[in-house]
Amino acid sequence: MWLKFVENNLKQYIIPEVLYYYRIRNDSDLRTVAQEFDIYSEIRMSMNEIFERNSNQYNLRQIIQKMHKKYASDVKLCNDNLNQKEQLIQQKDTELNQKEQLIQQKDTELNQKEQLIQQKDTELNQKEQSIQQKDTELNQK
């Protein structure tokens, strides 16, 4: 796009910061093809006339090479950040799964204790009934 600016004699400014990151998947063509892709040749072929007229004035080859290095560096940085974040997500997922398992385990323990309490409660009621019967028998004698 900026070559069109050169062609139309429009002003150009370089913003020395990354304004957005483009996410590239591990299996993306861009990741594998970008290493073999000669961007200068491709742009040169598609914009040959602009190159011929302006190459001395703007040293386009050097600008494109700098942009390519910067882009490759930015892509590597983005990929590194993305990989770190994906690892963190996997780690948090693992922690979450472990906590869910612990909750299930505690739930099972709680259910077992509730059952034990019910059993003990039933036993206590039976003993109370037995005591009442014996009390009644004793009172009748």
PDB file of C-alpha atoms in Angstrom:
ATOM      1  CA  MET A   1       0.000   0.000   0.000  1.00  0.00           C
ATOM      2  CA  TRP A   2       2.770   2.442   0.854  1.00  0.00           C
ATOM      3  CA  LEU A   3       4.249   1.965  -2.610  1.00  0.00           C
ATOM      4  CA  LYS A   4       1.046   3.445  -3.983  1.00  0.00           C
ATOM      5  CA  PHE A   5       1.716   6.472  -1.756  1.00  0.00           C
ATOM      6  CA  VAL A   6       5.155   6.822  -3.331  1.00  0.00           C
ATOM      7  CA  GLU A   7       3.659   6.491  -6.785  1.00  0.00           C
ATOM      8  CA  ASN A   8       1.139   9.274  -6.067  1.00  0.00           C
ATOM      9  CA  ASN A   9       3.668  11.522  -4.289  1.00  0.00           C
ATOM     10  CA  LEU A  10       1.780  11.344  -0.984  1.00  0.00           C
ATOM     11  CA  LYS A  11       3.477  12.069   2.343  1.00  0.00           C
ATOM     12  CA  GLN A  12       4.656   9.111   4.366  1.00  0.00           C
ATOM     13  CA  TYR A  13       5.377   8.780   8.069  1.00  0.00           C
ATOM     14  CA  ILE A  14       6.953   5.924   9.947  1.00  0.00           C
ATOM     15  CA  ILE A  15       5.325   5.037  13.249  1.00  0.00           C
ATOM     16  CA  PRO A  16       8.040   3.271  15.254  1.00  0.00           C
ATOM     17  CA  GLU A  17       5.740   0.973  17.219  1.00  0.00           C
ATOM     18  CA  VAL A  18       3.587  -2.064  16.699  1.00  0.00           C
ATOM     19  CA  LEU A  19      -0.034  -0.978  16.292  1.00  0.00           C
ATOM     20  CA  TYR A  20      -1.567  -4.458  16.163  1.00  0.00           C
ATOM     21  CA  TYR A  21      -0.563  -8.105  16.268  1.00  0.00           C
ATOM     22  CA  TYR A  22      -1.778 -10.672  13.816  1.00  0.00           C
ATOM     23  CA  ARG A  23      -2.249 -14.083  15.378  1.00  0.00           C
ATOM     24  CA  ILE A  24      -0.696 -16.901  13.385  1.00  0.00           C
ATOM     25  CA  ARG A  25      -1.630 -20.510  14.189  1.00  0.00           C
ATOM     26  CA  ASN A  26       1.114 -23.150  14.435  1.00  0.00           C
ATOM     27  CA  ASP A  27      -0.186 -24.863  11.287  1.00  0.00           C
ATOM     28  CA  SER A  28      -0.645 -21.616   9.362  1.00  0.00           C
ATOM     29  CA  ASP A  29       0.744 -21.321   5.836  1.00  0.00           C
ATOM     30  CA  LEU A  30       2.093 -17.920   6.804  1.00  0.00           C
ATOM     31  CA  ARG A  31       4.329 -19.512   9.451  1.00  0.00           C
ATOM     32  CA  THR A  32       5.865 -22.042   7.065  1.00  0.00           C
ATOM     33  CA  VAL A  33       5.841 -20.079   3.817  1.00  0.00           C
ATOM     34  CA  ALA A  34       7.090 -16.821   5.371  1.00  0.00           C
ATOM     35  CA  GLN A  35      10.511 -18.347   5.963  1.00  0.00           C
ATOM     36  CA  GLU A  36      10.946 -19.133   2.277  1.00  0.00           C
ATOM     37  CA  PHE A  37       9.137 -16.094   0.907  1.00  0.00           C
ATOM     38  CA  ASP A  38      11.279 -13.400  -0.698  1.00  0.00           C
ATOM     39  CA  ILE A  39       9.118 -10.342  -0.093  1.00  0.00           C
ATOM     40  CA  TYR A  40      11.385  -7.982  -1.967  1.00  0.00           C
ATOM     41  CA  SER A  41      11.157 -10.007  -5.193  1.00  0.00           C
ATOM     42  CA  GLU A  42       7.392 -10.324  -4.959  1.00  0.00           C
ATOM     43  CA  ILE A  43       6.856  -6.610  -4.403  1.00  0.00           C
ATOM     44  CA  ARG A  44       9.414  -5.756  -7.049  1.00  0.00           C
ATOM     45  CA  MET A  45       7.601  -7.909  -9.620  1.00  0.00           C
ATOM     46  CA  SER A  46       4.176  -6.494  -8.804  1.00  0.00           C
ATOM     47  CA  MET A  47       5.318  -2.856  -8.522  1.00  0.00           C
ATOM     48  CA  ASN A  48       8.204  -2.801 -10.990  1.00  0.00           C
ATOM     49  CA  GLU A  49       7.346   0.566 -12.529  1.00  0.00           C
ATOM     50  CA  ILE A  50       7.217   2.307  -9.129  1.00  0.00           C
ATOM     51  CA  PHE A  51      10.535   0.734  -8.200  1.00  0.00           C
ATOM     52  CA  GLU A  52      12.205   1.874 -11.356  1.00  0.00           C
ATOM     53  CA  ARG A  53      11.053   5.467 -10.904  1.00  0.00           C
ATOM     54  CA  ASN A  54      11.670   5.771  -7.163  1.00  0.00           C
ATOM     55  CA  SER A  55      14.284   3.248  -6.096  1.00  0.00           C
ATOM     56  CA  ASN A  56      17.118   5.778  -5.876  1.00  0.00           C
ATOM     57  CA  GLN A  57      15.048   8.433  -4.148  1.00  0.00           C
ATOM     58  CA  TYR A  58      13.691   6.224  -1.381  1.00  0.00           C
ATOM     59  CA  ASN A  59      16.181   3.345  -1.334  1.00  0.00           C
ATOM     60  CA  LEU A  60      13.210   1.018  -1.452  1.00  0.00           C
ATOM     61  CA  ARG A  61      15.226  -2.176  -1.207  1.00  0.00           C
ATOM     62  CA  GLN A  62      16.699  -1.113   2.115  1.00  0.00           C
ATOM     63  CA  ILE A  63      13.302   0.046   3.420  1.00  0.00           C
ATOM     64  CA  ILE A  64      11.677  -3.261   2.452  1.00  0.00           C
ATOM     65  CA  GLN A  65      14.505  -5.257   4.013  1.00  0.00           C
ATOM     66  CA  LYS A  66      14.161  -3.279   7.256  1.00  0.00           C
ATOM     67  CA  MET A  67      10.405  -3.772   7.204  1.00  0.00           C
ATOM     68  CA  HIS A  68      10.851  -7.491   6.577  1.00  0.00           C
ATOM     69  CA  LYS A  69      13.284  -7.813   9.501  1.00  0.00           C
ATOM     70  CA  LYS A  70      10.974  -5.797  11.738  1.00  0.00           C
ATOM     71  CA  TYR A  71       7.980  -7.856  10.636  1.00  0.00           C
ATOM     72  CA  ALA A  72       9.840 -11.130  11.218  1.00  0.00           C
ATOM     73  CA  SER A  73      10.921  -9.880  14.637  1.00  0.00           C
ATOM     74  CA  ASP A  74       7.373  -8.784  15.505  1.00  0.00           C
ATOM     75  CA  VAL A  75       5.941 -12.093  14.312  1.00  0.00           C
ATOM     76  CA  LYS A  76       8.470 -14.015  16.407  1.00  0.00           C
ATOM     77  CA  LEU A  77       7.671 -11.864  19.441  1.00  0.00           C
ATOM     78  CA  CYS A  78       3.929 -12.356  18.883  1.00  0.00           C
ATOM     79  CA  ASN A  79       4.384 -16.092  18.471  1.00  0.00           C
ATOM     80  CA  ASP A  80       6.502 -16.275  21.617  1.00  0.00           C
ATOM     81  CA  ASN A  81       3.879 -14.312  23.562  1.00  0.00           C
ATOM     82  CA  LEU A  82       1.119 -16.463  22.126  1.00  0.00           C
ATOM     83  CA  ASN A  83       2.964 -19.670  23.019  1.00  0.00           C
ATOM     84  CA  GLN A  84       3.542 -18.416  26.568  1.00  0.00           C
ATOM     85  CA  LYS A  85      -0.132 -17.541  26.936  1.00  0.00           C
ATOM     86  CA  GLU A  86      -1.211 -20.905  25.519  1.00  0.00           C
ATOM     87  CA  GLN A  87       1.087 -22.651  28.017  1.00  0.00           C
ATOM     88  CA  LEU A  88      -0.375 -20.559  30.828  1.00  0.00           C
ATOM     89  CA  ILE A  89      -3.902 -21.461  29.703  1.00  0.00           C
ATOM     90  CA  GLN A  90      -2.969 -25.161  29.650  1.00  0.00           C
ATOM     91  CA  GLN A  91      -1.443 -24.834  33.118  1.00  0.00           C
ATOM     92  CA  LYS A  92      -4.578 -23.096  34.450  1.00  0.00           C
ATOM     93  CA  ASP A  93      -6.763 -25.762  32.797  1.00  0.00           C
ATOM     94  CA  THR A  94      -4.747 -28.465  34.539  1.00  0.00           C
ATOM     95  CA  GLU A  95      -5.066 -26.659  37.880  1.00  0.00           C
ATOM     96  CA  LEU A  96      -8.806 -26.257  37.338  1.00  0.00           C
ATOM     97  CA  ASN A  97      -9.198 -29.965  36.538  1.00  0.00           C
ATOM     98  CA  GLN A  98      -7.262 -30.869  39.685  1.00  0.00           C
ATOM     99  CA  LYS A  99      -9.469 -28.608  41.788  1.00  0.00           C
ATOM    100  CA  GLU A 100     -12.612 -30.087  40.221  1.00  0.00           C
ATOM    101  CA  GLN A 101     -11.345 -33.571  41.088  1.00  0.00           C
ATOM    102  CA  LEU A 102     -10.641 -32.448  44.651  1.00  0.00           C
ATOM    103  CA  ILE A 103     -14.161 -31.005  44.917  1.00  0.00           C
ATOM    104  CA  GLN A 104     -15.629 -34.302  43.683  1.00  0.00           C
ATOM    105  CA  GLN A 105     -13.503 -36.171  46.207  1.00  0.00           C
ATOM    106  CA  LYS A 106     -14.643 -33.905  49.044  1.00  0.00           C
ATOM    107  CA  ASP A 107     -18.242 -34.254  47.860  1.00  0.00           C
ATOM    108  CA  THR A 108     -17.937 -38.044  48.026  1.00  0.00           C
ATOM    109  CA  GLU A 109     -16.414 -37.828  51.518  1.00  0.00           C
ATOM    110  CA  LEU A 110     -19.205 -35.516  52.636  1.00  0.00           C
ATOM    111  CA  ASN A 111     -21.870 -37.884  51.282  1.00  0.00           C
ATOM    112  CA  GLN A 112     -20.221 -40.800  53.094  1.00  0.00           C
ATOM    113  CA  LYS A 113     -20.174 -38.830  56.362  1.00  0.00           C
ATOM    114  CA  GLU A 114     -23.838 -37.856  55.918  1.00  0.00           C
ATOM    115  CA  GLN A 115     -24.707 -41.533  55.449  1.00  0.00           C
ATOM    116  CA  LEU A 116     -22.735 -42.424  58.574  1.00  0.00           C
ATOM    117  CA  ILE A 117     -24.572 -39.723  60.524  1.00  0.00           C
ATOM    118  CA  GLN A 118     -27.918 -41.128  59.306  1.00  0.00           C
ATOM    119  CA  GLN A 119     -26.858 -44.632  60.374  1.00  0.00           C
ATOM    120  CA  LYS A 120     -25.798 -43.404  63.807  1.00  0.00           C
ATOM    121  CA  ASP A 121     -29.007 -41.421  64.080  1.00  0.00           C
ATOM    122  CA  THR A 122     -31.034 -44.527  63.249  1.00  0.00           C
ATOM    123  CA  GLU A 123     -29.066 -46.564  65.803  1.00  0.00           C
ATOM    124  CA  LEU A 124     -29.624 -43.882  68.427  1.00  0.00           C
ATOM    125  CA  ASN A 125     -33.387 -43.847  67.718  1.00  0.00           C
ATOM    126  CA  GLN A 126     -33.502 -47.624  68.029  1.00  0.00           C
ATOM    127  CA  LYS A 127     -31.646 -47.500  71.348  1.00  0.00           C
ATOM    128  CA  GLU A 128     -34.003 -44.784  72.613  1.00  0.00           C
ATOM    129  CA  GLN A 129     -36.975 -46.942  71.672  1.00  0.00           C
ATOM    130  CA  SER A 130     -35.411 -49.910  73.399  1.00  0.00           C
ATOM    131  CA  ILE A 131     -34.821 -47.833  76.532  1.00  0.00           C
ATOM    132  CA  GLN A 132     -38.441 -46.611  76.448  1.00  0.00           C
ATOM    133  CA  GLN A 133     -39.676 -50.194  76.129  1.00  0.00           C
ATOM    134  CA  LYS A 134     -37.555 -51.323  79.044  1.00  0.00           C
ATOM    135  CA  ASP A 135     -38.725 -48.308  81.043  1.00  0.00           C
ATOM    136  CA  THR A 136     -42.307 -49.221  80.294  1.00  0.00           C
ATOM    137  CA  GLU A 137     -41.685 -52.863  81.256  1.00  0.00           C
ATOM    138  CA  LEU A 138     -40.071 -51.791  84.497  1.00  0.00           C
ATOM    139  CA  ASN A 139     -42.922 -49.436  85.291  1.00  0.00           C
ATOM    140  CA  GLN A 140     -45.422 -52.213  84.723  1.00  0.00           C
ATOM    141  CA  LYS A 141     -43.677 -54.505  87.151  1.00  0.00           C
TER     142      LYS A 141
END
